[in-house]
C-alpha cells in the first residue's frame, strides 16, 4: 500500500515509531498486525479506505503481489502472506469462469492470533451489478485457507473464541446471526426471534453476553 504506515506511540513518553506498512487489525497477543491495500479498499468503499494514493496494481482484478500483509510489531517489517490471486484461485469458481475484481473489505484475528477471518468482495460491474461476499479464514501465516461461506450475503461479525466466529450472514435458516465453527463450518442460530436484523455484534470479555 503506497504512502501509509502504521504508527506505534508510547502513551507515557509519546515516542512514536513507524512500521513499514499500514495495519488493519492486531494480533491479541501483540506480536503482529495484518494489513491490506487501503487504496484498493477506498476505490471499493471510500468510507473504509484511504484516499491518498493510487495503490499497487489498482487496475488488476486479483494481483499476485497484493493481498494480506503480516507486519512484525517489533521489527516493523512487513511481508505478503496471502495474495489476492491465491484467494481468487481458491474461491473464484463461484462466478463460473467470469473474471471479477476482488477486494478484502474486513479482516480480523481470532482471540489467540492463530487465525484470521476476512471478507472477500467483488467490485460491482455491468456483469455483476452488486457485490457479493465470501467468508474465508487462514492461519496467521496465510496458509490453511478455509471457505466458511461462498459468495452471497455476509456482514458484521465478531470472534467468540479461537474457533467460533459469529456472523450475520446467509445460512440454512436465511439471513440470521449465526455462530460458525471455523473447523467444521457448522452453523448455530443465536436467537432467531431477537436478532432480526444486522448489527455490530460484539461479545463481552467473558463471552457470556452480546451487544
C-alpha positions as YAML, in Angstrom:
chain: A
units: angstrom
residues:
- id: 1
  name: UNK
  ca: [0.00, 0.00, 0.00]
- id: 2
  name: UNK
  ca: [1.61, 3.26, -1.16]
- id: 3
  name: UNK
  ca: [2.11, 6.10, 1.30]
- id: 4
  name: UNK
  ca: [0.62, 4.66, 4.51]
- id: 5
  name: UNK
  ca: [2.43, 3.32, 7.55]
- id: 6
  name: UNK
  ca: [1.26, 2.22, 10.98]
- id: 7
  name: UNK
  ca: [2.49, 4.35, 13.89]
- id: 8
  name: UNK
  ca: [3.01, 2.93, 17.39]
- id: 9
  name: UNK
  ca: [3.08, 5.54, 20.14]
- id: 10
  name: UNK
  ca: [4.14, 5.04, 23.76]
- id: 11
  name: UNK
  ca: [1.32, 6.65, 25.75]
- id: 12
  name: UNK
  ca: [3.70, 7.73, 28.55]
- id: 13
  name: UNK
  ca: [6.70, 9.07, 26.64]
- id: 14
  name: UNK
  ca: [4.73, 9.88, 23.44]
- id: 15
  name: UNK
  ca: [7.66, 8.47, 21.48]
- id: 16
  name: UNK
  ca: [6.44, 7.16, 18.11]
- id: 17
  name: UNK
  ca: [7.94, 4.67, 15.72]
- id: 18
  name: UNK
  ca: [6.70, 3.82, 12.24]
- id: 19
  name: UNK
  ca: [6.20, 0.35, 10.79]
- id: 20
  name: UNK
  ca: [6.72, -0.48, 7.12]
- id: 21
  name: UNK
  ca: [3.04, -0.81, 6.28]
- id: 22
  name: UNK
  ca: [-0.45, 0.12, 7.48]
- id: 23
  name: UNK
  ca: [-2.29, -2.29, 9.80]
- id: 24
  name: UNK
  ca: [-5.98, -3.22, 9.72]
- id: 25
  name: UNK
  ca: [-6.01, -5.48, 12.80]
- id: 26
  name: UNK
  ca: [-3.60, -6.55, 15.55]
- id: 27
  name: UNK
  ca: [-2.91, -9.99, 16.99]
- id: 28
  name: UNK
  ca: [-4.46, -10.01, 20.52]
- id: 29
  name: UNK
  ca: [-1.07, -11.05, 21.93]
- id: 30
  name: UNK
  ca: [0.63, -8.06, 20.34]
- id: 31
  name: UNK
  ca: [3.08, -9.95, 18.13]
- id: 32
  name: UNK
  ca: [1.99, -8.82, 14.67]
- id: 33
  name: UNK
  ca: [-0.51, -6.83, 12.66]
- id: 34
  name: UNK
  ca: [-2.31, -7.76, 9.47]
- id: 35
  name: UNK
  ca: [-2.74, -5.22, 6.71]
- id: 36
  name: UNK
  ca: [-4.47, -4.82, 3.36]
- id: 37
  name: UNK
  ca: [-4.34, -2.34, 0.49]
- id: 38
  name: UNK
  ca: [-6.27, 0.68, 1.79]
- id: 39
  name: UNK
  ca: [-6.13, 2.41, -1.60]
- id: 40
  name: UNK
  ca: [-7.89, -0.54, -3.19]
- id: 41
  name: UNK
  ca: [-10.44, -0.51, -0.38]
- id: 42
  name: UNK
  ca: [-11.03, 3.22, -0.92]
- id: 43
  name: UNK
  ca: [-11.84, 2.62, -4.57]
- id: 44
  name: UNK
  ca: [-14.32, -0.05, -3.46]
- id: 45
  name: UNK
  ca: [-15.88, 1.75, -0.45]
- id: 46
  name: UNK
  ca: [-14.49, 5.26, 0.19]
- id: 47
  name: UNK
  ca: [-15.54, 5.31, 3.85]
- id: 48
  name: UNK
  ca: [-13.35, 2.29, 4.62]
- id: 49
  name: UNK
  ca: [-10.09, 3.04, 2.83]
- id: 50
  name: UNK
  ca: [-7.60, 5.89, 2.46]
- id: 51
  name: UNK
  ca: [-7.70, 8.36, -0.42]
- id: 52
  name: UNK
  ca: [-4.07, 9.41, -0.63]
- id: 53
  name: UNK
  ca: [-2.56, 7.26, -3.35]
- id: 54
  name: UNK
  ca: [-3.02, 5.08, -6.40]
- id: 55
  name: UNK
  ca: [-2.19, 1.78, -4.72]
- id: 56
  name: UNK
  ca: [-0.39, -1.27, -6.06]
- id: 57
  name: UNK
  ca: [-1.89, -2.94, -9.13]
- id: 58
  name: UNK
  ca: [-5.13, -0.99, -8.76]
- id: 59
  name: UNK
  ca: [-6.38, -1.87, -12.22]
- id: 60
  name: UNK
  ca: [-5.79, -5.61, -11.87]
- id: 61
  name: UNK
  ca: [-8.59, -7.96, -10.85]
- id: 62
  name: UNK
  ca: [-6.61, -10.12, -8.42]
- id: 63
  name: UNK
  ca: [-2.86, -9.40, -8.48]
- id: 64
  name: UNK
  ca: [-0.34, -11.88, -7.14]
- id: 65
  name: UNK
  ca: [1.72, -9.19, -5.35]
- id: 66
  name: UNK
  ca: [-1.08, -7.68, -3.27]
- id: 67
  name: UNK
  ca: [-3.37, -9.10, -0.59]
- id: 68
  name: UNK
  ca: [-2.82, -9.74, 3.12]
- id: 69
  name: UNK
  ca: [0.38, -8.42, 4.68]
- id: 70
  name: UNK
  ca: [1.79, -9.57, 8.01]
- id: 71
  name: UNK
  ca: [3.60, -6.79, 9.89]
- id: 72
  name: UNK
  ca: [6.00, -7.62, 12.72]
- id: 73
  name: UNK
  ca: [5.22, -5.14, 15.50]
- id: 74
  name: UNK
  ca: [8.69, -5.48, 16.98]
- id: 75
  name: UNK
  ca: [10.85, -5.03, 13.89]
- id: 76
  name: UNK
  ca: [8.32, -3.12, 11.79]
- id: 77
  name: UNK
  ca: [8.99, -5.34, 8.77]
- id: 78
  name: UNK
  ca: [6.12, -6.48, 6.54]
- id: 79
  name: UNK
  ca: [5.66, -9.35, 4.12]
- id: 80
  name: UNK
  ca: [2.89, -10.61, 1.88]
- id: 81
  name: UNK
  ca: [1.45, -13.85, 3.31]
- id: 82
  name: UNK
  ca: [-1.66, -14.30, 1.15]
- id: 83
  name: UNK
  ca: [-2.17, -12.85, -2.31]
- id: 84
  name: UNK
  ca: [-5.42, -11.77, -3.93]
- id: 85
  name: UNK
  ca: [-4.64, -14.15, -6.78]
- id: 86
  name: UNK
  ca: [-4.34, -17.09, -4.36]
- id: 87
  name: UNK
  ca: [-7.67, -16.09, -2.84]
- id: 88
  name: UNK
  ca: [-9.28, -15.89, -6.28]
- id: 89
  name: UNK
  ca: [-7.95, -19.29, -7.30]
- id: 90
  name: UNK
  ca: [-9.39, -20.69, -4.07]
- id: 91
  name: UNK
  ca: [-12.91, -19.27, -4.23]
- id: 92
  name: UNK
  ca: [-13.48, -17.56, -7.59]
- id: 93
  name: UNK
  ca: [-15.21, -20.59, -9.09]
- id: 94
  name: UNK
  ca: [-18.47, -19.20, -7.77]
- id: 95
  name: UNK
  ca: [-18.59, -16.83, -10.74]
- id: 96
  name: UNK
  ca: [-18.48, -19.61, -13.34]
- id: 97
  name: UNK
  ca: [-15.32, -18.54, -15.09]
- id: 98
  name: UNK
  ca: [-16.23, -14.84, -15.23]
- id: 99
  name: UNK
  ca: [-13.32, -12.68, -14.09]
- id: 100
  name: UNK
  ca: [-14.04, -10.42, -11.13]
- id: 101
  name: UNK
  ca: [-12.05, -7.66, -9.46]
- id: 102
  name: UNK
  ca: [-11.88, -8.52, -5.76]
- id: 103
  name: UNK
  ca: [-11.01, -6.72, -2.54]
- id: 104
  name: UNK
  ca: [-10.58, -7.60, 1.13]
- id: 105
  name: UNK
  ca: [-13.08, -5.38, 2.93]
- id: 106
  name: UNK
  ca: [-12.69, -6.55, 6.57]
- id: 107
  name: UNK
  ca: [-10.05, -8.68, 8.30]
- id: 108
  name: UNK
  ca: [-9.70, -9.67, 11.98]
- id: 109
  name: UNK
  ca: [-7.55, -12.02, 14.08]
- id: 110
  name: UNK
  ca: [-9.21, -14.61, 16.28]
- id: 111
  name: UNK
  ca: [-8.83, -14.47, 20.07]
- id: 112
  name: UNK
  ca: [-5.42, -16.16, 20.24]
- id: 113
  name: UNK
  ca: [-3.97, -14.81, 16.99]
- id: 114
  name: UNK
  ca: [-3.66, -18.27, 15.40]
- id: 115
  name: UNK
  ca: [-6.04, -17.47, 12.50]
- id: 116
  name: UNK
  ca: [-7.77, -14.55, 10.86]
- id: 117
  name: UNK
  ca: [-11.11, -14.15, 9.11]
- id: 118
  name: UNK
  ca: [-11.66, -11.84, 6.15]
- id: 119
  name: UNK
  ca: [-14.44, -10.78, 3.81]
- id: 120
  name: UNK
  ca: [-13.72, -11.02, 0.08]
- id: 121
  name: UNK
  ca: [-15.98, -8.90, -2.11]
- id: 122
  name: UNK
  ca: [-16.16, -8.33, -5.85]
- id: 123
  name: UNK
  ca: [-16.29, -4.84, -7.31]
- id: 124
  name: UNK
  ca: [-19.77, -4.22, -8.80]
- id: 125
  name: UNK
  ca: [-19.76, -4.17, -12.61]
- id: 126
  name: UNK
  ca: [-22.14, -4.42, -15.54]
- id: 127
  name: UNK
  ca: [-21.61, -8.17, -15.38]
- id: 128
  name: UNK
  ca: [-22.36, -8.41, -11.63]
- id: 129
  name: UNK
  ca: [-24.14, -5.17, -10.63]
- id: 130
  name: UNK
  ca: [-23.90, -5.63, -6.85]
- id: 131
  name: UNK
  ca: [-21.15, -7.02, -4.70]
- id: 132
  name: UNK
  ca: [-21.24, -10.49, -3.16]
- id: 133
  name: UNK
  ca: [-19.29, -11.58, -0.08]
- id: 134
  name: UNK
  ca: [-17.28, -14.71, 0.66]
- id: 135
  name: UNK
  ca: [-16.11, -15.53, 4.20]
- id: 136
  name: UNK
  ca: [-12.62, -17.04, 4.38]
- id: 137
  name: UNK
  ca: [-10.22, -17.83, 7.19]
- id: 138
  name: UNK
  ca: [-6.49, -18.58, 7.14]
- id: 139
  name: UNK
  ca: [-3.69, -19.33, 9.54]
- id: 140
  name: UNK
  ca: [-1.64, -16.42, 10.88]
- id: 141
  name: UNK
  ca: [0.90, -17.19, 8.12]
- id: 142
  name: UNK
  ca: [-1.75, -17.05, 5.38]
- id: 143
  name: UNK
  ca: [-1.94, -20.84, 4.97]
- id: 144
  name: UNK
  ca: [-4.71, -23.40, 5.57]
- id: 145
  name: UNK
  ca: [-7.39, -21.46, 3.71]
- id: 146
  name: UNK
  ca: [-11.00, -22.33, 4.58]
- id: 147
  name: UNK
  ca: [-14.17, -21.12, 2.89]
- id: 148
  name: UNK
  ca: [-16.87, -20.63, 5.54]
- id: 149
  name: UNK
  ca: [-19.38, -19.14, 3.09]
- id: 150
  name: UNK
  ca: [-19.36, -18.81, -0.68]
- id: 151
  name: UNK
  ca: [-20.14, -15.50, -2.38]
- id: 152
  name: UNK
  ca: [-23.52, -14.33, -1.06]
- id: 153
  name: UNK
  ca: [-24.65, -12.18, 1.86]
- id: 154
  name: UNK
  ca: [-22.38, -11.70, 4.88]
- id: 155
  name: UNK
  ca: [-21.93, -8.59, 7.01]
- id: 156
  name: UNK
  ca: [-20.91, -7.85, 10.61]
- id: 157
  name: UNK
  ca: [-19.09, -10.39, 12.77]
- id: 158
  name: UNK
  ca: [-17.11, -10.97, 15.95]
- id: 159
  name: UNK
  ca: [-14.87, -13.84, 17.13]
- id: 160
  name: UNK
  ca: [-16.31, -15.66, 20.16]
- id: 161
  name: UNK
  ca: [-13.07, -17.57, 20.74]
- id: 162
  name: UNK
  ca: [-10.18, -19.02, 18.73]
- id: 163
  name: UNK
  ca: [-12.51, -21.38, 16.81]
- id: 164
  name: UNK
  ca: [-16.02, -19.88, 16.57]
- id: 165
  name: UNK
  ca: [-16.89, -16.63, 14.79]
- id: 166
  name: UNK
  ca: [-20.36, -15.07, 14.91]
- id: 167
  name: UNK
  ca: [-21.69, -13.66, 11.63]
- id: 168
  name: UNK
  ca: [-24.85, -12.03, 10.38]
- id: 169
  name: UNK
  ca: [-25.00, -13.87, 7.07]
- id: 170
  name: UNK
  ca: [-26.85, -16.32, 4.86]
- id: 171
  name: UNK
  ca: [-27.46, -19.77, 6.26]
- id: 172
  name: UNK
  ca: [-29.86, -22.70, 6.44]
- id: 173
  name: UNK
  ca: [-32.48, -20.51, 8.12]
- id: 174
  name: UNK
  ca: [-31.95, -17.46, 5.91]
- id: 175
  name: UNK
  ca: [-30.10, -14.29, 6.97]
- id: 176
  name: UNK
  ca: [-29.55, -14.66, 10.70]
- id: 177
  name: UNK
  ca: [-26.90, -14.19, 13.37]
- id: 178
  name: UNK
  ca: [-25.00, -17.49, 13.25]
- id: 179
  name: UNK
  ca: [-22.13, -18.90, 15.27]
- id: 180
  name: UNK
  ca: [-19.88, -20.60, 12.69]
- id: 181
  name: UNK
  ca: [-17.31, -23.22, 13.64]
- id: 182
  name: UNK
  ca: [-14.11, -22.46, 11.74]
- id: 183
  name: UNK
  ca: [-13.15, -26.13, 11.67]
- id: 184
  name: UNK
  ca: [-16.42, -27.85, 10.71]
- id: 185
  name: UNK
  ca: [-18.36, -24.91, 9.16]
- id: 186
  name: UNK
  ca: [-21.32, -25.91, 11.36]
- id: 187
  name: UNK
  ca: [-23.75, -23.02, 11.96]
- id: 188
  name: UNK
  ca: [-25.91, -22.37, 15.00]
- id: 189
  name: UNK
  ca: [-28.54, -19.62, 15.12]
- id: 190
  name: UNK
  ca: [-28.03, -17.49, 18.22]
- id: 191
  name: UNK
  ca: [-31.54, -16.14, 18.84]
- id: 192
  name: UNK
  ca: [-33.95, -16.37, 15.93]
- id: 193
  name: UNK
  ca: [-36.55, -14.09, 17.45]
- id: 194
  name: UNK
  ca: [-34.27, -11.37, 18.78]
- id: 195
  name: UNK
  ca: [-31.57, -10.75, 16.16]
- id: 196
  name: UNK
  ca: [-33.96, -9.84, 13.37]
- id: 197
  name: UNK
  ca: [-31.56, -7.50, 11.57]
- id: 198
  name: UNK
  ca: [-27.88, -6.95, 11.03]
- id: 199
  name: UNK
  ca: [-25.90, -5.11, 13.71]
- id: 200
  name: UNK
  ca: [-22.38, -4.55, 15.04]
- id: 201
  name: UNK
  ca: [-22.29, -7.66, 17.22]
- id: 202
  name: UNK
  ca: [-19.63, -7.97, 19.91]
- id: 203
  name: UNK
  ca: [-19.13, -10.26, 22.89]
- id: 204
  name: UNK
  ca: [-18.43, -9.16, 26.44]
- id: 205
  name: UNK
  ca: [-14.90, -10.06, 27.62]
- id: 206
  name: UNK
  ca: [-16.22, -13.16, 29.43]
- id: 207
  name: UNK
  ca: [-18.19, -14.20, 26.30]
- id: 208
  name: UNK
  ca: [-21.43, -14.54, 28.31]
- id: 209
  name: UNK
  ca: [-23.18, -11.56, 26.78]
- id: 210
  name: UNK
  ca: [-23.53, -9.99, 23.38]
- id: 211
  name: UNK
  ca: [-24.06, -6.35, 22.48]
...
